[in-house]
Short mmCIF file of C-alpha atoms in Angstrom, two decimals:
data_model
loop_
_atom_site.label_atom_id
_atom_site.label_comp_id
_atom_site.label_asym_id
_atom_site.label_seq_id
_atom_site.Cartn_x
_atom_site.Cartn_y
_atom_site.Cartn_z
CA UNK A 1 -3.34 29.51 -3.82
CA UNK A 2 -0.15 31.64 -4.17
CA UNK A 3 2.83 30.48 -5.50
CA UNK A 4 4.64 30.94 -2.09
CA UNK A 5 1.95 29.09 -0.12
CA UNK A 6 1.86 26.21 -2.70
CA UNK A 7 6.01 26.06 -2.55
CA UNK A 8 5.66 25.72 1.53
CA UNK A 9 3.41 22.89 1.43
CA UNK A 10 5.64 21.00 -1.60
CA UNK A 11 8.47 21.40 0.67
CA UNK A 12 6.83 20.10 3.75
CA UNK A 13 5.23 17.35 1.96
CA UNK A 14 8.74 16.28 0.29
CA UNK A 15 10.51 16.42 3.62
CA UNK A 16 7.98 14.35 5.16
CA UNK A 17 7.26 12.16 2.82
CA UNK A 18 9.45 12.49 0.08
CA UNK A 19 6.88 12.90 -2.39
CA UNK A 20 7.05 15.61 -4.65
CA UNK A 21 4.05 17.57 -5.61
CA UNK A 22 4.19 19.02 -8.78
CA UNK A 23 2.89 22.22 -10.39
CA UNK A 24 0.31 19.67 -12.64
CA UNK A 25 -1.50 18.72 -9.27
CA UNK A 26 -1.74 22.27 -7.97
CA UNK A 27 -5.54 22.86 -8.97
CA UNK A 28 -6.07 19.41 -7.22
CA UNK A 29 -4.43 20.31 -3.88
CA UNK A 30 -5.73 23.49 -4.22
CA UNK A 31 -8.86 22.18 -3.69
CA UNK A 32 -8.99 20.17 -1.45
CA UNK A 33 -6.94 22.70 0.90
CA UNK A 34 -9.70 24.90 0.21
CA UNK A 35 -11.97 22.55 1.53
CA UNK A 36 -10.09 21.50 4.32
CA UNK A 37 -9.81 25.37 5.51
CA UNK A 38 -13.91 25.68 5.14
CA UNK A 39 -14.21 22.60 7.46
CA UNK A 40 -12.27 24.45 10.01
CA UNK A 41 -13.90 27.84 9.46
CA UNK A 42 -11.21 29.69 7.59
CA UNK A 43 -11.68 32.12 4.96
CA UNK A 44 -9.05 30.51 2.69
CA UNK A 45 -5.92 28.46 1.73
CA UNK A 46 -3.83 31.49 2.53
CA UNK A 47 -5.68 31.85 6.40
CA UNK A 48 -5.58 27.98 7.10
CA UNK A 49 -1.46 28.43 5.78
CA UNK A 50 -0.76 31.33 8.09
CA UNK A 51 -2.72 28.93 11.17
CA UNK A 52 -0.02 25.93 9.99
CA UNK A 53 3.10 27.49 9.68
CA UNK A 54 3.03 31.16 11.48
CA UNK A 55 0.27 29.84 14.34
CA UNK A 56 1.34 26.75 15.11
CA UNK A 57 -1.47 24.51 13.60
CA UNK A 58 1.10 22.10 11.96
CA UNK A 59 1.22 19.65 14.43
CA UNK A 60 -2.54 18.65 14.90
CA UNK A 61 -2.86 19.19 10.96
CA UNK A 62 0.25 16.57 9.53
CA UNK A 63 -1.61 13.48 9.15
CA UNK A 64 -4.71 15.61 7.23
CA UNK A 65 -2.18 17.34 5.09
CA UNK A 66 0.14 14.21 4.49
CA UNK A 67 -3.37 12.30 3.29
CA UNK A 68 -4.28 15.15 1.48
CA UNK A 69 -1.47 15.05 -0.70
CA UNK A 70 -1.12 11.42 -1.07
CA UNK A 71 -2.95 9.82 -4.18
CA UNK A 72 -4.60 6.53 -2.77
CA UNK A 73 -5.93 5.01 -6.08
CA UNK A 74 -6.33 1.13 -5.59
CA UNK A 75 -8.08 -1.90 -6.48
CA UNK A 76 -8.77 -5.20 -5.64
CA UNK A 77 -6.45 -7.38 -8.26
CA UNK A 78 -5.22 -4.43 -9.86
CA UNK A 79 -2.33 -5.15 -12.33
CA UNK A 80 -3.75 -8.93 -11.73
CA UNK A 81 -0.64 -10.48 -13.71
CA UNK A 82 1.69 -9.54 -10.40
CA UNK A 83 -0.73 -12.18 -8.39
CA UNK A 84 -0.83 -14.61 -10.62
CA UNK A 85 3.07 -14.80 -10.88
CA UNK A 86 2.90 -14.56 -6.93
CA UNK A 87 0.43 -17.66 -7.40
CA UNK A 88 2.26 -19.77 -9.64
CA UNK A 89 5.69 -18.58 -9.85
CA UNK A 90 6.63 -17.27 -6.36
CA UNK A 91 5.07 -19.13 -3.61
CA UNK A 92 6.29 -22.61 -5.28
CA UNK A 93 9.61 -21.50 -5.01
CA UNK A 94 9.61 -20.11 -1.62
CA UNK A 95 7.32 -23.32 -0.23
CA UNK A 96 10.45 -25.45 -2.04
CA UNK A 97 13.20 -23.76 0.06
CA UNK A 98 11.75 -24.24 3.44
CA UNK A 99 12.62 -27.21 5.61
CA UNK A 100 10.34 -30.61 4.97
CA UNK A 101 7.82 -31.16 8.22
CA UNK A 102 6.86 -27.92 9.65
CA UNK A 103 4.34 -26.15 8.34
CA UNK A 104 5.78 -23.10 6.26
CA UNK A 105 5.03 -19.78 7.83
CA UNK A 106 5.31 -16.71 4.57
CA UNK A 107 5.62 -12.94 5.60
CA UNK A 108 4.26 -10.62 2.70
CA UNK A 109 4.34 -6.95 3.24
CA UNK A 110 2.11 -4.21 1.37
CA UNK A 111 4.21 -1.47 1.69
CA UNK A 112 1.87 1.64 0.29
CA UNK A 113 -1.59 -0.42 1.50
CA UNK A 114 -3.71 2.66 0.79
CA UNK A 115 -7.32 1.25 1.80
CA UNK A 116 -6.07 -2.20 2.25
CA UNK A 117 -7.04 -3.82 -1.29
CA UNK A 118 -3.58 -4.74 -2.30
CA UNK A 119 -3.21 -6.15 1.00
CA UNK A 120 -6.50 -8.57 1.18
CA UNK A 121 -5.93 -9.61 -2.88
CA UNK A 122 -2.82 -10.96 -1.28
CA UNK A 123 -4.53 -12.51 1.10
CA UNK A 124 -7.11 -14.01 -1.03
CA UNK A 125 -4.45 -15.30 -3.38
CA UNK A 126 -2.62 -16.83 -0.33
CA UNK A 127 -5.65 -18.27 1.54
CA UNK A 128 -6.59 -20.23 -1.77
CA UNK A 129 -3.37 -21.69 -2.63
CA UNK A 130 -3.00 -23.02 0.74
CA UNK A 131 -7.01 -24.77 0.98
CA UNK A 132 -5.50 -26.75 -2.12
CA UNK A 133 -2.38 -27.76 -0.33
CA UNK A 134 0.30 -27.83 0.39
CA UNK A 135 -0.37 -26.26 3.72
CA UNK A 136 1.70 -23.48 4.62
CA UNK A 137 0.87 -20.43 6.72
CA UNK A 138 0.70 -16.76 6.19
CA UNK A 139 0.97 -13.20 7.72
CA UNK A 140 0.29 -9.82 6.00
CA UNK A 141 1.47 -6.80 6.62
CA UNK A 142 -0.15 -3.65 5.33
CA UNK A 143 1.41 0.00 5.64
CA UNK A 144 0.69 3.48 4.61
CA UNK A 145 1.85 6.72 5.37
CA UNK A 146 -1.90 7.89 6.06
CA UNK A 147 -3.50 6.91 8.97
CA UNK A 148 -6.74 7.82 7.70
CA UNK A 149 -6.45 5.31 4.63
CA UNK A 150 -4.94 2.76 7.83
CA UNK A 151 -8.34 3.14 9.24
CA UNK A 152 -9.97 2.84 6.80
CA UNK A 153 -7.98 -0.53 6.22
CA UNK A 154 -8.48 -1.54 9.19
CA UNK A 155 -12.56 -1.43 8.62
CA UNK A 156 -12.05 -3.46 5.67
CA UNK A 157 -15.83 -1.96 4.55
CA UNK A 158 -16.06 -1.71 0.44
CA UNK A 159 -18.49 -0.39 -1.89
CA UNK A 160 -19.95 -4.02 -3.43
CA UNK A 161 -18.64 -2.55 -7.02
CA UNK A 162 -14.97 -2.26 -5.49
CA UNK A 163 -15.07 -5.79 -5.43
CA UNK A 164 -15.99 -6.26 -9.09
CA UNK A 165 -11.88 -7.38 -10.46
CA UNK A 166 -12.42 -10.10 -8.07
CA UNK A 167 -13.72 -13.38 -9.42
CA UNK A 168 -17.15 -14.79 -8.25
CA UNK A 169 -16.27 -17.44 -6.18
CA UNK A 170 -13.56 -15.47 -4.14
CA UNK A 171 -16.02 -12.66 -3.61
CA UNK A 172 -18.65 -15.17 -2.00
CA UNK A 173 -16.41 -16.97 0.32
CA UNK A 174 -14.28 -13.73 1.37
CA UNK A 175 -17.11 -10.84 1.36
CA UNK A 176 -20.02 -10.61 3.70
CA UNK A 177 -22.76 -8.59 2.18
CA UNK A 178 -25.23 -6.05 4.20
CA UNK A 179 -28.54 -8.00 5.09
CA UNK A 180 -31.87 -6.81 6.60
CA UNK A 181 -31.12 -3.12 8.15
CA UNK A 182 -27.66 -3.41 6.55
CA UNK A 183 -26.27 -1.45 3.82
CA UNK A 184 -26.41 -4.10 0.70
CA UNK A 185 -24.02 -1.67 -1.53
CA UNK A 186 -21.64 -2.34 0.97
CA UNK A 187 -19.24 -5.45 1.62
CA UNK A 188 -16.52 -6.73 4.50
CA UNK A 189 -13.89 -8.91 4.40
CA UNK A 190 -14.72 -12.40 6.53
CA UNK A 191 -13.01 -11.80 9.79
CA UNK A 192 -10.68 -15.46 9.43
CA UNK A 193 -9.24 -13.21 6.31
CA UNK A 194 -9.20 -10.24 8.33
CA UNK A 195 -6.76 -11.94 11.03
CA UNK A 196 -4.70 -12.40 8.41
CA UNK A 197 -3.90 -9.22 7.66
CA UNK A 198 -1.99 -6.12 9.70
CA UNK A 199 -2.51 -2.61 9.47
CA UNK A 200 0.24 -0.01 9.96
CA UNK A 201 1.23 3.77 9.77
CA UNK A 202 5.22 3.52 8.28
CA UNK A 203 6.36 6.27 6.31
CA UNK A 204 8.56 4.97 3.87
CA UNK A 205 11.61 7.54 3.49
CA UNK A 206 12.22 7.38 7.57
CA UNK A 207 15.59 6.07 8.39
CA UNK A 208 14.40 3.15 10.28
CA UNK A 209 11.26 1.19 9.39
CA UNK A 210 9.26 -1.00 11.93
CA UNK A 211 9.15 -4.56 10.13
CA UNK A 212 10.86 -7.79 10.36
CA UNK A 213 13.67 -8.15 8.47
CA UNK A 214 12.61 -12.09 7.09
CA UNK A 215 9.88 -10.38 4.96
CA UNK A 216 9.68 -13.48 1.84
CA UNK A 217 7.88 -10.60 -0.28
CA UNK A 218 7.39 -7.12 -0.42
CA UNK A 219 4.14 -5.17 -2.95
CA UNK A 220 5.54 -1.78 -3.14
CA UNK A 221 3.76 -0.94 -6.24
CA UNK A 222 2.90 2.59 -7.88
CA UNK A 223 4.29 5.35 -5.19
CA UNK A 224 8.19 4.97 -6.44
CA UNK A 225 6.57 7.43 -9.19
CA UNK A 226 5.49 10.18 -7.11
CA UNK A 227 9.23 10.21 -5.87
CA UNK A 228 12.51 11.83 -6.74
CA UNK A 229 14.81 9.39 -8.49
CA UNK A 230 17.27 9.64 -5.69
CA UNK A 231 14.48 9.03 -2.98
CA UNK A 232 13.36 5.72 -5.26
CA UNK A 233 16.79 4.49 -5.27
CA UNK A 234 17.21 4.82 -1.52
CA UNK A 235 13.24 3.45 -0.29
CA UNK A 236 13.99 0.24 -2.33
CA UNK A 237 17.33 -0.49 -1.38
CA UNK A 238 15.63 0.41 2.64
CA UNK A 239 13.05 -2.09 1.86
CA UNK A 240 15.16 -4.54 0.07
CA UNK A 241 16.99 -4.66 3.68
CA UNK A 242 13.90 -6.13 5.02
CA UNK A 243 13.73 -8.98 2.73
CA UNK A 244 15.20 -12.60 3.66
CA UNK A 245 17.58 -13.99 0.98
CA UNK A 246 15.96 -14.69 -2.28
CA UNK A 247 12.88 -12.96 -1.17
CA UNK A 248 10.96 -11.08 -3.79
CA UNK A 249 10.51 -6.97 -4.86
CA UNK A 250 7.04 -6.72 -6.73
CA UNK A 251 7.36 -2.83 -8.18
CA UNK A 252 4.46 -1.29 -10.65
CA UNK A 253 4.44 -1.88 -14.38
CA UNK A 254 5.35 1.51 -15.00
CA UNK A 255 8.43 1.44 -12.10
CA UNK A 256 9.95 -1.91 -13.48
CA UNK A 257 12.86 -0.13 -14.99
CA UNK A 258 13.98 0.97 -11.14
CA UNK A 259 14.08 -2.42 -10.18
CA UNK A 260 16.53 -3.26 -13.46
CA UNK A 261 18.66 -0.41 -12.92
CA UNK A 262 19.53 -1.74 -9.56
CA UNK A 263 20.50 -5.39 -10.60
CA UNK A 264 18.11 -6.91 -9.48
CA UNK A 265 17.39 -10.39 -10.58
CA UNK A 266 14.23 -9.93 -12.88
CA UNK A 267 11.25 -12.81 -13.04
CA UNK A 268 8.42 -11.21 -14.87
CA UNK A 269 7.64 -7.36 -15.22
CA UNK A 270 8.45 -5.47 -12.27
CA UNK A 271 8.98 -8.64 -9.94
CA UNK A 272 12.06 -8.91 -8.92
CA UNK A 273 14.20 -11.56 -7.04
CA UNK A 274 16.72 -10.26 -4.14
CA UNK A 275 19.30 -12.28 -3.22
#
């Protein structure tokens, strides 16, 4: 890939998304632009370029490039210590603030989903506190900015090993596994979990963002880092707006230091209170 054709799709990618690709990933979008231009018959990443930006390809082609270029590493549980304070530290607090009688109803949002992992741990973590009381319910919402990893959300199929982070008594209560004709190294999420749980395309860095604006917590955990420092600044304090008073900001491990550097009230490493 030339230097001028991997500059054009940085750019678009950063407008669109605001992530910025740097020259350490080159070889790995190189390939798989490579491969996306054999799928469509073209010679090479220079022909399926020229069909994009001189032949007017860009349009059918976005989503595929903006997927492409997105990293969508995830696991169930992964950085576990962020759902155990969610366990134990926030939903006690947030159950304590709501008015005595009704049951409580808690809005979590995933905000980079990927294939929906983050999403259902939530949900897993959620559904459990609330079978040993006190009752409360609880909607998810899960977003990316790919709509293939959205579908692929939205299938809510796993390899069985995915689900290996989870603990043994979660995974038979909240997985069905492939019987008979089925495909046993395969899983699915059980479908009352499943109803828990929305799917979404939202592209973070737009100006306006489709969610409710009483959101008690918000996962937005290990994309701040594939952003500019002035684009992380400006998606949190965006997603911040969306949170109710004293909701809660749940950043990565390694993007903790954003969430300090914007005064936000700090509860455990890279959880956040927002008042």
């Amino acid at each position: 890939m030339s230097d001028a054709d991997f500059a054009r799709f940085s750019a678009l990618i950063l407008e669109r998304t605001g992530i910025k690709l740097t020259p350490s990933k080159r070889t790995h979008i190189e390939g798989k632009l490579r491969k996306r231009a054999a799928t469509l018959g073209l010679g090479s990443v220079a022909d399926y370029s020229r069909m994009l930006f001189e032949g007017g390809g860009l349009a059918s082609e976005l989503d595929i490039l903006i997927h492409l270029a997105t990293t969508n590493k995830t696991d169930f549980f992964r950085e576990r210590a962020h759902f155990d304070i969610l366990e134990k530290t926030i939903l006690p607090a947030l159950l304590k603030m709501r008015p005595k009688g009704a049951t409580p109803r808690l809005k979590v949002w995933s905000a980079a989903a990927s294939n929906g992992a983050e999403a259902f741990t939530i949900a897993m973590v959620l559904a459990e506190a609330a079978r040993r009381g006190p009752r409360f319910d609880f909607a998810i919402l899960g977003t990316d900015v790919s709509s293939e990893m959205i579908a692929e959300a939205r299938r809510a199929i796993y390899p069985a090993v995915m689900t290996a982070p989870v603990p043994a008594p979660l995974q038979r209560r909240y997985f069905m596994r492939g019987r008979g004709s089925g495909n046993p190294t395969m899983v699915r999420v059980v479908p009352e979990l499943r109803r828990r749980v929305r799917f979404s395309q939202v592209n973070l860095v737009a100006e306006t963002l489709p969610v409710d604006r009483d959101v008690d917590v918000i996962f937005l955990r290990n994309v701040l880092i594939y952003f500019a420092p002035s684009t992380q600044k400006a998606v949190v304090r965006r997603l911040a707006e969306h949170l109710r008073p004293s909701g809660y900001l749940i950043l990565g491990h390694t993007e903790a230091t954003i969430g300090t550097r914007m005064g936000f009230e700090q509860i455990g490493t890279g959880v956040f209170r927002v008042t």
